[in-house]
Coordinates of C-alpha atoms in Angstrom, one line a residue:
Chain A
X1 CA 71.0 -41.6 -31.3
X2 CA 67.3 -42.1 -31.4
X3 CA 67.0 -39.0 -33.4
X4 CA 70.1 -39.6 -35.5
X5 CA 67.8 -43.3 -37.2
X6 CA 64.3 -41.2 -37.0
X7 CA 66.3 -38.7 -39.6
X8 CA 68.2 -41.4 -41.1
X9 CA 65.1 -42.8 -42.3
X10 CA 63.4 -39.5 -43.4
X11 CA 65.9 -38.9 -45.4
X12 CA 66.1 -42.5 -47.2
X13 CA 62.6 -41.6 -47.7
X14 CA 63.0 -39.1 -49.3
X15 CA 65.6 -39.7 -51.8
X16 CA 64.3 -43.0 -52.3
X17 CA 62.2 -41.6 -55.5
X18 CA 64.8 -39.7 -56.4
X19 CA 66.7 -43.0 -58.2
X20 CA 69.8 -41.7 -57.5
X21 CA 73.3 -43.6 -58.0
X22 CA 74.7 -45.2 -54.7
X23 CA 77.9 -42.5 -54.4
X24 CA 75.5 -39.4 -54.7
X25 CA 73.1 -40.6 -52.4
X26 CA 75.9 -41.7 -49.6
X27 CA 77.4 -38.1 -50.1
X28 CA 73.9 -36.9 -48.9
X29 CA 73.6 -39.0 -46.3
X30 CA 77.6 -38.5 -45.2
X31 CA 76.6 -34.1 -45.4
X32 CA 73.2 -34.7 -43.2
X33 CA 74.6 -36.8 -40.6
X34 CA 77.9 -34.6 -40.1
X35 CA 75.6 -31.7 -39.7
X36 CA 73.5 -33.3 -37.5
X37 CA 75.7 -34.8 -35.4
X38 CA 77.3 -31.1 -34.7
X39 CA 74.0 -29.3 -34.5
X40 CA 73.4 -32.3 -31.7
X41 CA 76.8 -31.4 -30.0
X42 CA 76.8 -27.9 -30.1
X43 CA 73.7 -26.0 -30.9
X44 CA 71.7 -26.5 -27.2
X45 CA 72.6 -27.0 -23.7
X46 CA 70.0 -29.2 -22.9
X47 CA 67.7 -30.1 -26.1
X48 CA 66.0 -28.3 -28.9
X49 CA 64.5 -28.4 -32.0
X50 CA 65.6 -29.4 -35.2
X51 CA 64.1 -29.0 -38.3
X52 CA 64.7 -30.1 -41.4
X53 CA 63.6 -29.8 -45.0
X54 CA 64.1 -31.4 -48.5
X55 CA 63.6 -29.6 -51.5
X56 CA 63.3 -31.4 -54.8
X57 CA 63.8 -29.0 -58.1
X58 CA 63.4 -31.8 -60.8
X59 CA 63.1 -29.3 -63.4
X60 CA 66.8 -28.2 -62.5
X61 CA 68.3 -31.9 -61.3
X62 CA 69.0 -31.2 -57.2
X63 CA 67.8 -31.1 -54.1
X64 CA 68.0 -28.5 -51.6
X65 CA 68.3 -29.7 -47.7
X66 CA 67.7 -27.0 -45.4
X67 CA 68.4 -27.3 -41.4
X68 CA 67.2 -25.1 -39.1
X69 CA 68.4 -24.7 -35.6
X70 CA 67.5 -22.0 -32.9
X71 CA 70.3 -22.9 -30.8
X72 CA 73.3 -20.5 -30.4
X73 CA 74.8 -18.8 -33.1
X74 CA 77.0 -20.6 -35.5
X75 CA 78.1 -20.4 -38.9
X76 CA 80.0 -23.3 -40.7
X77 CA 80.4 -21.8 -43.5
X78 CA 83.1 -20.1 -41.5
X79 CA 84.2 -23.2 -39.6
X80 CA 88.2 -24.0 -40.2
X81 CA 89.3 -26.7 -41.7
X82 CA 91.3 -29.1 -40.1
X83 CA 94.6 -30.1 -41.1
X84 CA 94.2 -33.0 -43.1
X85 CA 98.3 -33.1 -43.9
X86 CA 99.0 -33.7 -40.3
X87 CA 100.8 -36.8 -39.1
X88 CA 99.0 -39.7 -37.4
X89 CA 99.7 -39.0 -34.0
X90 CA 98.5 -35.6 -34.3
X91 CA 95.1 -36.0 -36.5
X92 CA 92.4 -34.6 -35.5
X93 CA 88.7 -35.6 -35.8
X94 CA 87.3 -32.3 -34.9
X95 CA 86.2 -29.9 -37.5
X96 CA 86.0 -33.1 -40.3
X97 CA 82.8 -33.6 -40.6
X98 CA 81.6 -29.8 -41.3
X99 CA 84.2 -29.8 -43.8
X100 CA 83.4 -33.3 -45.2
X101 CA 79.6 -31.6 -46.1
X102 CA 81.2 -28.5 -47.6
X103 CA 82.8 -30.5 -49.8
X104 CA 80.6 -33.2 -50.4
X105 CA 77.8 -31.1 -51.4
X106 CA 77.5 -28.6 -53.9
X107 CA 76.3 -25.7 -52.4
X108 CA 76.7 -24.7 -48.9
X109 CA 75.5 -21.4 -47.2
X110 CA 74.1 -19.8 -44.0
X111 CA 72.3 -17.6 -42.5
X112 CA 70.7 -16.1 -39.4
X113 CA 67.6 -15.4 -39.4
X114 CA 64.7 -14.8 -36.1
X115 CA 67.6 -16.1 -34.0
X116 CA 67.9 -19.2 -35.8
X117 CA 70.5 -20.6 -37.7
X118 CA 69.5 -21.7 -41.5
X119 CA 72.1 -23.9 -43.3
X120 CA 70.9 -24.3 -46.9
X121 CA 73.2 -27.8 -48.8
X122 CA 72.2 -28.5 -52.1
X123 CA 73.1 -31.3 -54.3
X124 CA 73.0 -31.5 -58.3
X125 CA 71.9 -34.7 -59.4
X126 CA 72.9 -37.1 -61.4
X127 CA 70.8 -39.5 -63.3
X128 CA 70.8 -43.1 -62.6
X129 CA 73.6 -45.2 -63.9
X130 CA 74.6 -48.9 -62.5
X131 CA 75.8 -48.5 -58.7
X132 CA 79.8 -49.4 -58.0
Chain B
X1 CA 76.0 -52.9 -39.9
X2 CA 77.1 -56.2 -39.6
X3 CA 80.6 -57.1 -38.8
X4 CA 82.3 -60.4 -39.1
X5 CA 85.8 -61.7 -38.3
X6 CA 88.1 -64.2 -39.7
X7 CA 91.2 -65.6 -39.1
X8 CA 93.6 -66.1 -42.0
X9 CA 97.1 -67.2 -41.4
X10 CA 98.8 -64.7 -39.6
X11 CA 96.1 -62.2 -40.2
X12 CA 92.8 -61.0 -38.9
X13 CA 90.1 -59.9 -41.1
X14 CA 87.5 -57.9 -40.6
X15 CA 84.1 -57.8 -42.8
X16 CA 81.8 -54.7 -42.7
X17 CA 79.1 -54.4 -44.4
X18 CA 76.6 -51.3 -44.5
X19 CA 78.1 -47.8 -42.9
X20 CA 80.3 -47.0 -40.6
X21 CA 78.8 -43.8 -39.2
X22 CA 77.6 -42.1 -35.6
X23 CA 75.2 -45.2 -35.0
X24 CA 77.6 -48.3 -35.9
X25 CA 80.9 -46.9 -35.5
X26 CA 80.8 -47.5 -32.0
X27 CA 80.2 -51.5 -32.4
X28 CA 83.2 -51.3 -35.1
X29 CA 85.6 -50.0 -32.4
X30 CA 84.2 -52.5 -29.8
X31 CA 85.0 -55.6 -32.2
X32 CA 87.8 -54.6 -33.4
X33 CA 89.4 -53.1 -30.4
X34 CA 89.2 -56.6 -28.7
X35 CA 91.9 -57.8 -30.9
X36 CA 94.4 -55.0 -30.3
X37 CA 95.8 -56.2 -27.2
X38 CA 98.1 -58.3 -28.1
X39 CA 101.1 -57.7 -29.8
X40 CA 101.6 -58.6 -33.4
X41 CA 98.6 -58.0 -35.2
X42 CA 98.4 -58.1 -39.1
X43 CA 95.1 -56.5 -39.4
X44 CA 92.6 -56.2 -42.3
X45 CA 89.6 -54.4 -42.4
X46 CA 87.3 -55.0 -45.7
X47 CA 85.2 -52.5 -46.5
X48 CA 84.2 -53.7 -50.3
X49 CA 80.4 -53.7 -48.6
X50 CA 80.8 -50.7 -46.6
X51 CA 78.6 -47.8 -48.4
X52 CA 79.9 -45.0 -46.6
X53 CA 81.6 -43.8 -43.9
X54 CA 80.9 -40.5 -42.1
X55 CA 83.4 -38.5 -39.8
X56 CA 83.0 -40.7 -36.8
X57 CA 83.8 -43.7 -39.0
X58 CA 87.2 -41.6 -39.6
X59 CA 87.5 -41.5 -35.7
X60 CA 87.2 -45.1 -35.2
X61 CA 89.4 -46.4 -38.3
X62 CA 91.8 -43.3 -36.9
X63 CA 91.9 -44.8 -33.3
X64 CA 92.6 -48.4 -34.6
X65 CA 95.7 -46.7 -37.2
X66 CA 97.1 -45.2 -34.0
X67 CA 97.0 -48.3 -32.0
X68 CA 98.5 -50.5 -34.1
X69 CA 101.3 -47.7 -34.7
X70 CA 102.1 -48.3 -31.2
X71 CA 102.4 -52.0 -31.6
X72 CA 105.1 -54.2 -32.4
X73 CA 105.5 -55.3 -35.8
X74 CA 102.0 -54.8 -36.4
X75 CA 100.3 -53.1 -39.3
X76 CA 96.5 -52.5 -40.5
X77 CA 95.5 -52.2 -44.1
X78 CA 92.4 -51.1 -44.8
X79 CA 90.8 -53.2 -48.4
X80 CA 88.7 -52.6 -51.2
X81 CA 87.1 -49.3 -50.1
X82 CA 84.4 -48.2 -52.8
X83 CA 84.7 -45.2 -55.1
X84 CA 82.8 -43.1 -52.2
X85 CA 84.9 -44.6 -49.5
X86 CA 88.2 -43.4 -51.2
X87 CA 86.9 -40.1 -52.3
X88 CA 86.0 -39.2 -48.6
X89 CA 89.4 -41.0 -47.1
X90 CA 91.2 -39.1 -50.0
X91 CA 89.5 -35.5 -49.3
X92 CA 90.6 -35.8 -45.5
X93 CA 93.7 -36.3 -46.0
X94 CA 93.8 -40.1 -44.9
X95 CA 94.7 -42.1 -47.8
X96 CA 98.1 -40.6 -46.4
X97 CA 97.8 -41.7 -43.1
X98 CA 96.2 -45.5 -43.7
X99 CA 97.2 -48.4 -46.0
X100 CA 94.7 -49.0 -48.6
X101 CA 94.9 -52.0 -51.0

């Protein structure tokens, strides 16, 4: 969890120049945490490292996020997406939040590189208007 | 996060404030689970502060909709979510599954 607030706040950091409207910057932080949070599960048996990079392009309005795992293999880009038709009783959480970043975010792709996995999210920007 | 609750009537409210995600959603179910014991509950959760809330905020507002399912004449509606709120409780499927006022 410790990890989860240290990135929390590097990436309020970063977007913080950005002056970005209140919906685009929680779709941001909604992608990063549900990747996060699965690369935390999944990626190592014990611990590992995690890096992670922010891109800004102003000349092209969006910011590229880049995570970089060497735990096992895993591409969720490929990950199935949940049922979200499915009655109460049989909802699932599991699988959500990969898909909640795919679709939050405007770009979404993988790849394995030097046994590590590189998940490249990028986001189009939109300028500033008055927050909801 | 902060989370407050208030009686009204028949009905308890709850007021959340910041996001609901891996860090605070656990303190969400804790308060709110303490009030699902008893039978006949006419439950509000107000999220018109709540920023955002990530996939384990869906597991804890899930968790609470399936209680209260199990309870007698008891029902939960979940108020004023913001425009980022609804688009992620709409893209998951759970504006079907929660009542949203």
């Amino acid at each position: 969890m410790q990890n989860w607030i240290e990135i929390n706040d590097f990436i309020g950091q970063n977007l913080q120049n950005l002056h970005l409207n209140s919906k685009t910057r929680s779709e941001i932080f909604v992608a990063c945490e549900e990747i996060f949070v699965n690369i935390a599960k999944y990626a190592y048996i014990n611990s590992g490292k995690l890096t992670l990079v922010f891109n800004f392009d102003t000349k092209n309005s969006l910011v590229k996020i880049i995570f970089i795992d060497s735990g096992k293999a895993f591409d969720p880009t490929a990950a199935l997406t949940p049922d979200i038709s499915a009655p109460v009783e049989n909802r699932k959480i599991g699988g959500l939040g990969i898909f909640m970043a795919k679709q939050l975010m405007d770009k979404f792709e993988y790849k394995r590189e030097n046994q590590q996995n590189i998940l490249t999210m990028v986001k189009n920007l939109k300028p500033h208007r008055k927050d909801d | 996060m902060e989370i407050t609750r208030l009686n009204e009537g028949d009905k308890i409210i709850f007021k959340i404030s910041g996001r609901i995600d891996t860090q605070t959603s656990p303190e969400v179910q804790k308060e709110v689970d303490c009030v699902l014991s008893d039978e006949k509950i006419n439950l509000e959760l107000d999220l018109e502060n709540v920023e955002y809330v990530s996939s384990a905020g869906l597991r804890t507002i899930l968790y609470f909709q399936k209680k209260i399912n199990e309870m007698n004449n008891s029902c939960m509606v979940i108020k004023n979510p913001n425009t980022t709120v609804t688009e992620i409780l709409e893209m998951t499927g759970f504006t079907d599954i929660l009542t949203i006022i």
